[in-house]
């Protein structure tokens, strides 16, 4: 049954890249958009490879631009990260996804939401407290929230990053290492903090079935994760072949177009109502 369900979504697509003629936005334009509350969380299901159940939702930011439509992250994340402006976006996305989680929970759905957190933003000493406050303001226990730490640039302030991560962990958040296998080296040092999830980068998943070395990387990630009692997520799962292979090598959770693309809250709500692997 799950196979049939998934087969409907199966398709392949090249890895997401900014189109050559993509419009670019100034930092000021992006910040105005944040001030005007124009950024929205989109949700992509994370599914257990063993039970087929939806165990979580990855949150991906989209800019609802009044003239240009829906703008994906490549057009604003790098700008914000480079100019110390990412926190305002993080807070907006976190607040809106916490509100969404609450409404889905009222409808009887139980899972975690995974919000992206840029490693570069972790040098601000008060960050952990701000994040905790936003979640508590919605009367949500931080244990329902996974923070996916994304390493898009090397960081210098390892000490503050460690301090923030340790505090977030103490406050009950689950921490996830994103894009594992591709980042800079700083994230390695941060593995001293108690992470509970590891996300294998899409590039390894992509050619899992054809490329022997990708398969070895994936298998050793899974092996390491399990030895550390950390759950392991594969991203960019697009085909049934990927799904079967990941299941065979013992991966825990899958996320990708095979299951669904990122959706706005109303589409995601409808998806949850329909998705039944049993
Ligand atoms: P990510 O966190 O690794 O998210 C996965 C990306 O892969 C998303 O791209 C998602 O739409 C895409 N994806 C999911 N499944 C598939 C698949 O099967 N095939 C392919 N080809 N792609 C798939 P998106 O939404 O464009 O986001 C790109 C990146 O932007 C994210 O990568 C994340 O690092 C960053 N990002 C998104 N939202 C936020 C945010 O609120 N804060 C921060 N700091 N970064 C964010
Ligand atoms: Ca992520
Ligand atoms: Ca990732």
Short mmCIF file of N, CA and C and ligand atoms in Angstrom, two decimals, residues 116 148 178 199 235, ligand 2:
data_model
loop_
_atom_site.label_atom_id
_atom_site.label_comp_id
_atom_site.label_asym_id
_atom_site.label_seq_id
_atom_site.Cartn_x
_atom_site.Cartn_y
_atom_site.Cartn_z
N UNK A 116 15.11 25.21 10.32
CA UNK A 116 16.53 25.43 10.00
C UNK A 116 17.12 26.55 10.85
N UNK A 148 17.47 22.17 12.92
CA UNK A 148 18.43 21.63 11.94
C UNK A 148 19.54 22.65 11.76
N UNK A 178 22.53 19.10 9.75
CA UNK A 178 22.00 19.12 8.39
C UNK A 178 23.11 18.93 7.36
N UNK A 199 21.30 14.41 9.21
CA UNK A 199 20.67 14.39 7.89
C UNK A 199 21.73 14.23 6.81
N UNK A 235 17.72 12.91 2.82
CA UNK A 235 17.00 13.97 2.11
C UNK A 235 17.07 13.76 0.62
CA1 LIG B 2 17.42 21.61 6.68
#
